[in-house]
GROMACS .gro file of C-alpha atoms in nm:
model
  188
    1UNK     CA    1   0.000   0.000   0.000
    2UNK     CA    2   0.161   0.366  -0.098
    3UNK     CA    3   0.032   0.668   0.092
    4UNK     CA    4   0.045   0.867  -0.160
    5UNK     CA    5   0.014   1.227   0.034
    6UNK     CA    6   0.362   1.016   0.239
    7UNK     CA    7   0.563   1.007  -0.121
    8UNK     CA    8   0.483   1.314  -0.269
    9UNK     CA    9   0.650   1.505   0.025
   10UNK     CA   10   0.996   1.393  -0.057
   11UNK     CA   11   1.185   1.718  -0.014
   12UNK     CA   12   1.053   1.908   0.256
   13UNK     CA   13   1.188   2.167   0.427
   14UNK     CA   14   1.451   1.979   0.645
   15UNK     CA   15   1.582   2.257   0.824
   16UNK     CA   16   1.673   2.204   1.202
   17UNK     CA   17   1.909   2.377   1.284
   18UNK     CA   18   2.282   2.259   1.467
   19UNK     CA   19   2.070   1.935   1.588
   20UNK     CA   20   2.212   1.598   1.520
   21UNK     CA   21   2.004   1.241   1.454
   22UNK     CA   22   2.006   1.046   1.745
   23UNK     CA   23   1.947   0.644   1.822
   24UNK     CA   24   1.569   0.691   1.919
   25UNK     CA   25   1.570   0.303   2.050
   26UNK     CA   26   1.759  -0.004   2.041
   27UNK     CA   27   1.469  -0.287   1.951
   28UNK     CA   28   1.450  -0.659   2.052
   29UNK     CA   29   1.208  -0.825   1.781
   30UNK     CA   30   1.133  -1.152   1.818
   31UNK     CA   31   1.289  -1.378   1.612
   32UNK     CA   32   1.224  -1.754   1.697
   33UNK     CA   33   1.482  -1.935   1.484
   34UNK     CA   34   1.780  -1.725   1.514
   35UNK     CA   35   1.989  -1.667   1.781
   36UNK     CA   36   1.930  -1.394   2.058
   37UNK     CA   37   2.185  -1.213   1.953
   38UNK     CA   38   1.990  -1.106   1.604
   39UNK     CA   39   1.768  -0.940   1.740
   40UNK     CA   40   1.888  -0.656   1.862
   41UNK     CA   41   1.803  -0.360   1.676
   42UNK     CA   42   1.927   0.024   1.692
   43UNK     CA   43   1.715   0.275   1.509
   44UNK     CA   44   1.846   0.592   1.429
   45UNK     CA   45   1.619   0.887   1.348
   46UNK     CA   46   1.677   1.221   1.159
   47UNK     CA   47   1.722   1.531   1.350
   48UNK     CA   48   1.364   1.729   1.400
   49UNK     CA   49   1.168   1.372   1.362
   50UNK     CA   50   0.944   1.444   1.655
   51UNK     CA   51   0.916   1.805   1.570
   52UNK     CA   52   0.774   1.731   1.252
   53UNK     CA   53   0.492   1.479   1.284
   54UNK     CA   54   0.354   1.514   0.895
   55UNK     CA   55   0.713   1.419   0.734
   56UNK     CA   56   0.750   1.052   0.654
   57UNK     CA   57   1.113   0.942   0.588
   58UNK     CA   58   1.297   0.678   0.354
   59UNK     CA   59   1.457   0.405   0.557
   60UNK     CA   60   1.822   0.291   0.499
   61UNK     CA   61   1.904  -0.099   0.645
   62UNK     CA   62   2.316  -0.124   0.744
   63UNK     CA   63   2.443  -0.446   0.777
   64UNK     CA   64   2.793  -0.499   0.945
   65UNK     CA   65   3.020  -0.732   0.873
   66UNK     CA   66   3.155  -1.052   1.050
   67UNK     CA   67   3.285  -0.950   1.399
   68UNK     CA   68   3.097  -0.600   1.319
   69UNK     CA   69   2.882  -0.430   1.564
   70UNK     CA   70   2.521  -0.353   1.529
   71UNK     CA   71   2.683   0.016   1.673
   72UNK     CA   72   2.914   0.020   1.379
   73UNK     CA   73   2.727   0.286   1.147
   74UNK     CA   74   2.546   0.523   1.482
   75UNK     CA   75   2.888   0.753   1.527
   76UNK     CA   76   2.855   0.807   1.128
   77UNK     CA   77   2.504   0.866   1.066
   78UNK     CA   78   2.550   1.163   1.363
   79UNK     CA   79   2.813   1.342   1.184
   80UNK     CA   80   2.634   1.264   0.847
   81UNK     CA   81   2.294   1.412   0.984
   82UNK     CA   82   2.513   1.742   1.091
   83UNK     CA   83   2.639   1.798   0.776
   84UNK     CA   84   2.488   2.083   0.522
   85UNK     CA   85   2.388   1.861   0.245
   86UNK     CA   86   2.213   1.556   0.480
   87UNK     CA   87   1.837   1.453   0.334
   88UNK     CA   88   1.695   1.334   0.644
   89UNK     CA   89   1.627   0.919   0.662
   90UNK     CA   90   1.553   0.697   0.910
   91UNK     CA   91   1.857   0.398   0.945
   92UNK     CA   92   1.840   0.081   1.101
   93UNK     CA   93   2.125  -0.140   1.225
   94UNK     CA   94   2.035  -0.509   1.337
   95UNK     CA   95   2.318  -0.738   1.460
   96UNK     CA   96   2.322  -1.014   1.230
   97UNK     CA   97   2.487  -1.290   1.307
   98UNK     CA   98   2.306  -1.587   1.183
   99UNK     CA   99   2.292  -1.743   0.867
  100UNK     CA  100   2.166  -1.607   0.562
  101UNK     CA  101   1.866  -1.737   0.503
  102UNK     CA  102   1.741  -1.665   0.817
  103UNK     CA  103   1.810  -1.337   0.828
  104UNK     CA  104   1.676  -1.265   0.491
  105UNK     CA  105   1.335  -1.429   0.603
  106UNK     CA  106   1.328  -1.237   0.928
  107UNK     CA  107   1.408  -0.900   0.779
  108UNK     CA  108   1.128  -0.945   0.481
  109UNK     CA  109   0.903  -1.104   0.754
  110UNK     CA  110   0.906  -0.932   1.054
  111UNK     CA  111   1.181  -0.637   1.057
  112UNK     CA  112   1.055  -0.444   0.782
  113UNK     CA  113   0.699  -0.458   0.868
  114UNK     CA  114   0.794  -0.376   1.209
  115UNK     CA  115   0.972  -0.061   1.141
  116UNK     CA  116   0.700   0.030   0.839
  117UNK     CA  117   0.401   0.019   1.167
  118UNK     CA  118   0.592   0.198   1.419
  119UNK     CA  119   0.795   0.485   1.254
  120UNK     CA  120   0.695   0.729   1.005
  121UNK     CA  121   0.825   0.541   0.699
  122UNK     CA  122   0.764   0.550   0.306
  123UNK     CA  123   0.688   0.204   0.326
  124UNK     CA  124   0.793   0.163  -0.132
  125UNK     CA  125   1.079   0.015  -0.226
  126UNK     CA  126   1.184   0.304  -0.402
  127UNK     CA  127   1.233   0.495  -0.091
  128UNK     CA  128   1.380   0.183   0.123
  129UNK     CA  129   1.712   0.055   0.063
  130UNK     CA  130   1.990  -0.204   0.218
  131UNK     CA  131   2.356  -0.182   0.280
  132UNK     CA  132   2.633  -0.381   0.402
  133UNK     CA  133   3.010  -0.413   0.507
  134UNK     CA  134   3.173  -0.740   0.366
  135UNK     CA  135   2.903  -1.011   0.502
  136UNK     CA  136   2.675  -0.746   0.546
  137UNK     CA  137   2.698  -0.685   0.214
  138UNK     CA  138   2.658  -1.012   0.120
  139UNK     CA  139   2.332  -1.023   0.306
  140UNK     CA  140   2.199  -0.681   0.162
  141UNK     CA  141   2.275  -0.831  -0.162
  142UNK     CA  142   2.075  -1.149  -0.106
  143UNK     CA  143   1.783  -0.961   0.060
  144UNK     CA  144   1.770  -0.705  -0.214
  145UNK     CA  145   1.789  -0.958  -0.528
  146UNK     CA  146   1.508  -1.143  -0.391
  147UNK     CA  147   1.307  -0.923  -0.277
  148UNK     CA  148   1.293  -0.599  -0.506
  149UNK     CA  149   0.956  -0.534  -0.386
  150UNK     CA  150   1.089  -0.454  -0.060
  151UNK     CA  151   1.450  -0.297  -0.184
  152UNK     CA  152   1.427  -0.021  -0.425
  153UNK     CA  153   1.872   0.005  -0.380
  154UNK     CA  154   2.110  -0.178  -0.235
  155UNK     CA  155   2.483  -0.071  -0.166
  156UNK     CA  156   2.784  -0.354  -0.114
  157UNK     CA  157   3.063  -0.217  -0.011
  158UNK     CA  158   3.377  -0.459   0.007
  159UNK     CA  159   3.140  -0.723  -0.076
  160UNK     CA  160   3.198  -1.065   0.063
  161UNK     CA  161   2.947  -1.373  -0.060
  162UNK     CA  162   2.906  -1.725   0.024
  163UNK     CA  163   2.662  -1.815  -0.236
  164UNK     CA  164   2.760  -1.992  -0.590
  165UNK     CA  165   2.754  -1.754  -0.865
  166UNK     CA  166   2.508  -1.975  -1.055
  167UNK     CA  167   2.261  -1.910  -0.783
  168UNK     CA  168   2.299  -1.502  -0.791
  169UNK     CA  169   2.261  -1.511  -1.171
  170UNK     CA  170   1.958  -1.680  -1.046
  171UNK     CA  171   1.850  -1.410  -0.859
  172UNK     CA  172   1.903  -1.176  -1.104
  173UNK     CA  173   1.754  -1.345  -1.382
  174UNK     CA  174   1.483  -1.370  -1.205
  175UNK     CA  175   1.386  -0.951  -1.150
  176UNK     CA  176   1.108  -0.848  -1.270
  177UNK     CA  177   1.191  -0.521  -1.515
  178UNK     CA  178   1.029  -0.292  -1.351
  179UNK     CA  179   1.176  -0.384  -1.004
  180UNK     CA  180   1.571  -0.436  -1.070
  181UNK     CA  181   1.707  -0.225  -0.765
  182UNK     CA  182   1.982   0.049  -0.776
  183UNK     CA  183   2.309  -0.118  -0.714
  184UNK     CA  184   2.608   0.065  -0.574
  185UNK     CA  185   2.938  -0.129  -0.508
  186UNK     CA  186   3.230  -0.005  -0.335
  187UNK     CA  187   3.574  -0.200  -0.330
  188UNK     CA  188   3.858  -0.063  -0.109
   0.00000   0.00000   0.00000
């Protein structure tokens, strides 16, 4: 479902002065086959995001990496939300350490929709993406292949992925044409 008055207001006056985002909540979503220690969820929300009830936001998903912290991104997206030429988002950093599959299931299944119903999302792919450091990135890349109605982009940076490349040609093959995500990769 697209609210439509929620995507037509995608550049509205941001303007809050020297305030920075700030980690609103960390979140413990049920998950009942992974570990514990997926669950945990930090969400991090633009500065002014209480002061301005009407403005809905895109959402950004950060995956870290193996031996990563669900923390990793929160000291960045501060000094990112001070700078002059931020356009406010809401992020969200679970820890991820189980296996692929399940946490592709659990964030299409449960973390999404959870976010979607209890912060002031655009809840369209176009204006909710997925990112990742090294496994991360292999996870964002999973999620986002296979489920481009969810993804509009996805960014890998220093990719690292444990699937066979048969099986993400697969994935690929298998877009639909009007849903093949924005794909940014960063080596280095």
């Amino acid at each position: 479902v697209q609210p439509v008055d929620a995507v037509q207001q995608t550049h509205p006056d941001y303007s809050c002065g020297d305030e920075a985002g700030y980690v609103e909540r960390t979140l413990s979503l049920p998950a009942p086959d992974l570990p514990t220690m997926t669950t945990k969820i930090n969400v991090f929300l633009p500065p002014c995001y209480e002061a301005n009830p009407e403005v809905h936001y895109p959402v950004l998903y950060l995956l870290h990496g193996r031996g990563g912290s669900d923390t990793r991104y929160l000291e960045y997206l501060k000094t990112l939300s001070m700078s002059d030429n931020y356009v406010p988002f809401i992020a969200v950093t679970p820890k991820n350490g189980a296996e692929f599959d399940l946490v592709e299931s659990w964030m299409v299944e449960s973390l999404v929709p959870a976010i979607d119903q209890s912060y002031r999302t655009i809840p369209v792919s176009a204006y909710r993406g997925i990112g990742g450091l090294s496994r991360g990135a292999g996870i964002a890349m999973q999620v986002a292949l296979k489920h481009p109605e969810q993804f509009g982009q996805v960014h890998l940076s220093m990719l690292a992925h444990f699937r066979q490349t048969n099986e993400i040609e697969q994935w690929i093959q298998a877009l639909p044409p009007d849903q093949t995500p924005l794909i940014f990769i960063s080596i280095g």
